[in-house]
Structures are given as C-alpha cells and as structure tokens.
C-alpha cells in the first residue's frame, strides 16, 4: 500500500477515535467510566433535586443511600442548587407517585412524595426508596411481601424495609449495564401508590 494511502487511513482512524471520545465524554457529570483491571464498567450518575420536598429530606437521603448501597452501576447524587436533575422530587398532599423509568442521563422523571401515605401510617423512608425504584425502572409488584420494596403499600403499614431485594437489584443493574443502551427507555407512565 502506498505511503499516502496509509497516512490518509491513519488520519481518518484518528479522527474517528477523537470523535468517539468526544461523544463518550460529552457529559462527564452524568456518566463516569470506572476502570477495573480486565473489565470495563460504567457507573451512571443520576442527579436528584429535592428542593421542593420539604419535610422529606431525611427519608430521601436514606432511600438514596439504600439504592447506592444496593447497586453498583448507577449512583444517585444530589443536584447542585439550581442545577439540572434527572429525578425531580416534590412533596404533595396526595398519594405517592412517580414516573416509571429507567431514567437516563439528560432525561427527567418526577417523584411525588405524598403525605396521604404518611397520614395513613406508611414509613417515609420506604416510600422514598420505593418511588426512587420507579424512577430506576421498577414497576409495582402488588400484592407482595415486605421483603419486596416494590410491593409498596400492599406490604402494610408495619413494613419499614427500604432495601431492594436481589431481584429488584438485578433488574436495576441490567437497566444500567450500558450507559448508552437505547434498548431500555423511560416508560413514562405515572404510577400512583395508593392502597
């Protein structure tokens, strides 16, 4: 092959690699690659805004901590004040509800933490973790036992578990296994968690 052909091929390949690198790092605050020897893993960072969820801060923090301790390829972090967020959390007087995900970086879902459930005796932290589960793509599994976070209100008011079970963790892991996967998109339905 003539030298000019090699140079042209090398220049094209370099341009392609640089273009792909620019695309992959276009949003470093929302998708961060974590290098591990012998494996390529990606952690999807989703920001949440709870600035309109007064009275729910501790429950939200505990729900976020539960998810962050349970899954490894998606991380929930609080958005900077006034900054963009994929998960918008608000306090309401009705029943808790949320947009069914899985939400992707740059997209947005809404979580409503309704005081009606608290008034009826349901645990605030379980409610917050459950609604965040919807944002991550998990539908309700009603009726269900307390050991299923997504069983929601069907587990009864005595249930305070805010930890996803192995099946729920596995499903979320699969939804975020590939940061740029187009095969799993936000469902968009709003799920109301009334008994």
PDB file of N, CA and C in Angstrom, residues 52-107:
ATOM      1  N   UNK A  52     -37.904  20.876  46.528  1.00  0.00           N
ATOM      2  CA  UNK A  52     -39.336  21.110  46.762  1.00  0.00           C
ATOM      3  C   UNK A  52     -39.969  19.951  47.534  1.00  0.00           C
ATOM      4  N   UNK A  53     -39.156  19.286  48.326  1.00  0.00           N
ATOM      5  CA  UNK A  53     -39.641  18.135  49.100  1.00  0.00           C
ATOM      6  C   UNK A  53     -39.433  18.369  50.595  1.00  0.00           C
ATOM      7  N   UNK A  54     -39.773  19.557  51.050  1.00  0.00           N
ATOM      8  CA  UNK A  54     -39.587  19.911  52.464  1.00  0.00           C
ATOM      9  C   UNK A  54     -40.255  18.886  53.374  1.00  0.00           C
ATOM     10  N   UNK A  55     -39.527  18.492  54.409  1.00  0.00           N
ATOM     11  CA  UNK A  55     -40.025  17.520  55.369  1.00  0.00           C
ATOM     12  C   UNK A  55     -39.667  16.084  55.014  1.00  0.00           C
ATOM     13  N   UNK A  56     -39.159  15.870  53.818  1.00  0.00           N
ATOM     14  CA  UNK A  56     -38.805  14.528  53.353  1.00  0.00           C
ATOM     15  C   UNK A  56     -37.297  14.336  53.228  1.00  0.00           C
ATOM     16  N   UNK A  57     -36.505  15.320  53.567  1.00  0.00           N
ATOM     17  CA  UNK A  57     -35.064  15.270  53.319  1.00  0.00           C
ATOM     18  C   UNK A  57     -34.390  14.028  53.908  1.00  0.00           C
ATOM     19  N   UNK A  58     -34.672  13.723  55.162  1.00  0.00           N
ATOM     20  CA  UNK A  58     -34.033  12.561  55.802  1.00  0.00           C
ATOM     21  C   UNK A  58     -34.465  11.258  55.134  1.00  0.00           C
ATOM     22  N   UNK A  59     -35.741  11.143  54.793  1.00  0.00           N
ATOM     23  CA  UNK A  59     -36.240   9.934  54.132  1.00  0.00           C
ATOM     24  C   UNK A  59     -35.635   9.780  52.738  1.00  0.00           C
ATOM     25  N   UNK A  60     -35.505  10.885  52.027  1.00  0.00           N
ATOM     26  CA  UNK A  60     -34.895  10.841  50.692  1.00  0.00           C
ATOM     27  C   UNK A  60     -33.436  10.421  50.811  1.00  0.00           C
ATOM     28  N   UNK A  61     -32.711  11.032  51.736  1.00  0.00           N
ATOM     29  CA  UNK A  61     -31.292  10.678  51.930  1.00  0.00           C
ATOM     30  C   UNK A  61     -31.143   9.197  52.269  1.00  0.00           C
ATOM     31  N   UNK A  62     -32.020   8.671  53.112  1.00  0.00           N
ATOM     32  CA  UNK A  62     -31.952   7.252  53.477  1.00  0.00           C
ATOM     33  C   UNK A  62     -32.323   6.362  52.284  1.00  0.00           C
ATOM     34  N   UNK A  63     -33.326   6.760  51.505  1.00  0.00           N
ATOM     35  CA  UNK A  63     -33.714   5.995  50.313  1.00  0.00           C
ATOM     36  C   UNK A  63     -32.601   5.977  49.275  1.00  0.00           C
ATOM     37  N   UNK A  64     -31.970   7.132  49.074  1.00  0.00           N
ATOM     38  CA  UNK A  64     -30.839   7.225  48.146  1.00  0.00           C
ATOM     39  C   UNK A  64     -29.689   6.339  48.635  1.00  0.00           C
ATOM     40  N   UNK A  65     -29.388   6.405  49.934  1.00  0.00           N
ATOM     41  CA  UNK A  65     -28.308   5.580  50.495  1.00  0.00           C
ATOM     42  C   UNK A  65     -28.595   4.092  50.312  1.00  0.00           C
ATOM     43  N   UNK A  66     -29.857   3.703  50.454  1.00  0.00           N
ATOM     44  CA  UNK A  66     -30.232   2.303  50.267  1.00  0.00           C
ATOM     45  C   UNK A  66     -29.949   1.850  48.837  1.00  0.00           C
ATOM     46  N   UNK A  67     -30.355   2.659  47.859  1.00  0.00           N
ATOM     47  CA  UNK A  67     -30.103   2.300  46.463  1.00  0.00           C
ATOM     48  C   UNK A  67     -28.609   2.320  46.155  1.00  0.00           C
ATOM     49  N   UNK A  68     -27.897   3.334  46.631  1.00  0.00           N
ATOM     50  CA  UNK A  68     -26.462   3.419  46.350  1.00  0.00           C
ATOM     51  C   UNK A  68     -25.679   2.264  46.968  1.00  0.00           C
ATOM     52  N   UNK A  69     -26.162   1.720  48.076  1.00  0.00           N
ATOM     53  CA  UNK A  69     -25.510   0.564  48.700  1.00  0.00           C
ATOM     54  C   UNK A  69     -25.910  -0.746  48.024  1.00  0.00           C
ATOM     55  N   UNK A  70     -26.992  -0.723  47.257  1.00  0.00           N
ATOM     56  CA  UNK A  70     -27.539  -1.951  46.684  1.00  0.00           C
ATOM     57  C   UNK A  70     -27.130  -2.224  45.244  1.00  0.00           C
ATOM     58  N   UNK A  71     -26.806  -1.177  44.495  1.00  0.00           N
ATOM     59  CA  UNK A  71     -26.443  -1.351  43.090  1.00  0.00           C
ATOM     60  C   UNK A  71     -25.099  -0.681  42.833  1.00  0.00           C
ATOM     61  N   UNK A  72     -24.382  -1.171  41.830  1.00  0.00           N
ATOM     62  CA  UNK A  72     -23.034  -0.663  41.591  1.00  0.00           C
ATOM     63  C   UNK A  72     -22.870   0.129  40.305  1.00  0.00           C
ATOM     64  N   UNK A  73     -23.786   0.013  39.362  1.00  0.00           N
ATOM     65  CA  UNK A  73     -23.563   0.708  38.095  1.00  0.00           C
ATOM     66  C   UNK A  73     -24.475   1.915  37.883  1.00  0.00           C
ATOM     67  N   UNK A  74     -25.199   2.309  38.935  1.00  0.00           N
ATOM     68  CA  UNK A  74     -25.939   3.569  38.897  1.00  0.00           C
ATOM     69  C   UNK A  74     -25.783   4.207  40.276  1.00  0.00           C
ATOM     70  N   UNK A  75     -25.553   5.512  40.282  1.00  0.00           N
ATOM     71  CA  UNK A  75     -25.315   6.245  41.520  1.00  0.00           C
ATOM     72  C   UNK A  75     -26.237   7.449  41.537  1.00  0.00           C
ATOM     73  N   UNK A  76     -26.954   7.629  42.643  1.00  0.00           N
ATOM     74  CA  UNK A  76     -27.831   8.780  42.825  1.00  0.00           C
ATOM     75  C   UNK A  76     -27.086   9.830  43.635  1.00  0.00           C
ATOM     76  N   UNK A  77     -27.049  11.056  43.131  1.00  0.00           N
ATOM     77  CA  UNK A  77     -26.386  12.153  43.828  1.00  0.00           C
ATOM     78  C   UNK A  77     -27.291  13.371  43.816  1.00  0.00           C
ATOM     79  N   UNK A  78     -27.168  14.191  44.854  1.00  0.00           N
ATOM     80  CA  UNK A  78     -27.981  15.402  44.928  1.00  0.00           C
ATOM     81  C   UNK A  78     -27.468  16.413  43.906  1.00  0.00           C
ATOM     82  N   UNK A  79     -28.393  17.007  43.174  1.00  0.00           N
ATOM     83  CA  UNK A  79     -28.038  18.013  42.176  1.00  0.00           C
ATOM     84  C   UNK A  79     -27.585  19.291  42.872  1.00  0.00           C
ATOM     85  N   UNK A  80     -26.721  20.023  42.225  1.00  0.00           N
ATOM     86  CA  UNK A  80     -26.308  21.326  42.741  1.00  0.00           C
ATOM     87  C   UNK A  80     -27.526  22.250  42.764  1.00  0.00           C
ATOM     88  N   UNK A  81     -27.599  23.151  43.726  1.00  0.00           N
ATOM     89  CA  UNK A  81     -28.740  24.078  43.781  1.00  0.00           C
ATOM     90  C   UNK A  81     -28.931  24.799  42.442  1.00  0.00           C
ATOM     91  N   UNK A  82     -30.132  24.706  41.915  1.00  0.00           N
ATOM     92  CA  UNK A  82     -30.441  25.326  40.628  1.00  0.00           C
ATOM     93  C   UNK A  82     -29.932  24.561  39.426  1.00  0.00           C
ATOM     94  N   UNK A  83     -29.248  23.443  39.668  1.00  0.00           N
ATOM     95  CA  UNK A  83     -28.681  22.656  38.572  1.00  0.00           C
ATOM     96  C   UNK A  83     -29.688  21.683  37.984  1.00  0.00           C
ATOM     97  N   UNK A  84     -29.308  21.094  36.871  1.00  0.00           N
ATOM     98  CA  UNK A  84     -30.159  20.112  36.197  1.00  0.00           C
ATOM     99  C   UNK A  84     -30.243  18.833  37.021  1.00  0.00           C
ATOM    100  N   UNK A  85     -31.377  18.150  36.898  1.00  0.00           N
ATOM    101  CA  UNK A  85     -31.574  16.886  37.617  1.00  0.00           C
ATOM    102  C   UNK A  85     -32.401  15.948  36.764  1.00  0.00           C
ATOM    103  N   UNK A  86     -32.053  14.672  36.832  1.00  0.00           N
ATOM    104  CA  UNK A  86     -32.841  13.650  36.141  1.00  0.00           C
ATOM    105  C   UNK A  86     -34.071  13.259  36.951  1.00  0.00           C
ATOM    106  N   UNK A  87     -33.997  13.345  38.272  1.00  0.00           N
ATOM    107  CA  UNK A  87     -35.109  12.969  39.148  1.00  0.00           C
ATOM    108  C   UNK A  87     -35.527  14.197  39.953  1.00  0.00           C
ATOM    109  N   UNK A  88     -36.720  14.688  39.684  1.00  0.00           N
ATOM    110  CA  UNK A  88     -37.255  15.844  40.405  1.00  0.00           C
ATOM    111  C   UNK A  88     -38.220  15.314  41.460  1.00  0.00           C
ATOM    112  N   UNK A  89     -37.936  15.630  42.727  1.00  0.00           N
ATOM    113  CA  UNK A  89     -38.734  15.111  43.847  1.00  0.00           C
ATOM    114  C   UNK A  89     -39.468  16.262  44.505  1.00  0.00           C
ATOM    115  N   UNK A  90     -40.794  16.091  44.656  1.00  0.00           N
ATOM    116  CA  UNK A  90     -41.608  17.129  45.294  1.00  0.00           C
ATOM    117  C   UNK A  90     -42.485  16.498  46.368  1.00  0.00           C
ATOM    118  N   UNK A  91     -42.821  17.297  47.367  1.00  0.00           N
ATOM    119  CA  UNK A  91     -43.756  16.865  48.410  1.00  0.00           C
ATOM    120  C   UNK A  91     -45.156  17.293  48.000  1.00  0.00           C
ATOM    121  N   UNK A  92     -46.121  16.400  48.188  1.00  0.00           N
ATOM    122  CA  UNK A  92     -47.513  16.714  47.869  1.00  0.00           C
ATOM    123  C   UNK A  92     -48.408  16.251  49.014  1.00  0.00           C
ATOM    124  N   UNK A  93     -49.683  16.589  48.924  1.00  0.00           N
ATOM    125  CA  UNK A  93     -50.628  16.163  49.955  1.00  0.00           C
ATOM    126  C   UNK A  93     -51.353  14.869  49.569  1.00  0.00           C
ATOM    127  N   UNK A  94     -51.166  14.393  48.356  1.00  0.00           N
ATOM    128  CA  UNK A  94     -51.865  13.194  47.887  1.00  0.00           C
ATOM    129  C   UNK A  94     -51.106  11.914  48.167  1.00  0.00           C
ATOM    130  N   UNK A  95     -51.346  10.899  47.318  1.00  0.00           N
ATOM    131  CA  UNK A  95     -50.644   9.621  47.433  1.00  0.00           C
ATOM    132  C   UNK A  95     -49.330   9.698  46.683  1.00  0.00           C
ATOM    133  N   UNK A  96     -48.308   8.996  47.153  1.00  0.00           N
ATOM    134  CA  UNK A  96     -47.026   8.987  46.444  1.00  0.00           C
ATOM    135  C   UNK A  96     -47.203   8.468  45.021  1.00  0.00           C
ATOM    136  N   UNK A  97     -46.413   9.015  44.130  1.00  0.00           N
ATOM    137  CA  UNK A  97     -46.438   8.558  42.738  1.00  0.00           C
ATOM    138  C   UNK A  97     -45.143   8.955  42.051  1.00  0.00           C
ATOM    139  N   UNK A  98     -44.838   8.258  40.968  1.00  0.00           N
ATOM    140  CA  UNK A  98     -43.593   8.532  40.250  1.00  0.00           C
ATOM    141  C   UNK A  98     -43.713   8.104  38.800  1.00  0.00           C
ATOM    142  N   UNK A  99     -42.901   8.740  37.975  1.00  0.00           N
ATOM    143  CA  UNK A  99     -42.779   8.350  36.571  1.00  0.00           C
ATOM    144  C   UNK A  99     -41.950   7.069  36.517  1.00  0.00           C
ATOM    145  N   UNK A 100     -42.444   6.098  35.750  1.00  0.00           N
ATOM    146  CA  UNK A 100     -41.718   4.842  35.605  1.00  0.00           C
ATOM    147  C   UNK A 100     -40.561   5.016  34.637  1.00  0.00           C
ATOM    148  N   UNK A 101     -39.354   4.731  35.106  1.00  0.00           N
ATOM    149  CA  UNK A 101     -38.137   4.819  34.296  1.00  0.00           C
ATOM    150  C   UNK A 101     -37.887   3.527  33.544  1.00  0.00           C
ATOM    151  N   UNK A 102     -36.646   3.199  33.293  1.00  0.00           N
ATOM    152  CA  UNK A 102     -35.447   3.786  33.871  1.00  0.00           C
ATOM    153  C   UNK A 102     -35.078   5.112  33.215  1.00  0.00           C
ATOM    154  N   UNK A 103     -34.852   6.113  34.048  1.00  0.00           N
ATOM    155  CA  UNK A 103     -34.449   7.424  33.549  1.00  0.00           C
ATOM    156  C   UNK A 103     -32.994   7.346  33.106  1.00  0.00           C
ATOM    157  N   UNK A 104     -32.690   8.071  32.056  1.00  0.00           N
ATOM    158  CA  UNK A 104     -31.335   8.120  31.507  1.00  0.00           C
ATOM    159  C   UNK A 104     -30.728   9.501  31.753  1.00  0.00           C
ATOM    160  N   UNK A 105     -29.409   9.605  31.794  1.00  0.00           N
ATOM    161  CA  UNK A 105     -28.783  10.917  31.935  1.00  0.00           C
ATOM    162  C   UNK A 105     -29.302  11.881  30.874  1.00  0.00           C
ATOM    163  N   UNK A 106     -29.642  13.079  31.322  1.00  0.00           N
ATOM    164  CA  UNK A 106     -30.167  14.093  30.412  1.00  0.00           C
ATOM    165  C   UNK A 106     -31.670  14.046  30.240  1.00  0.00           C
ATOM    166  N   UNK A 107     -32.325  13.006  30.717  1.00  0.00           N
ATOM    167  CA  UNK A 107     -33.797  12.903  30.672  1.00  0.00           C
ATOM    168  C   UNK A 107     -34.329  13.279  32.043  1.00  0.00           C
TER     169      UNK A 107
END
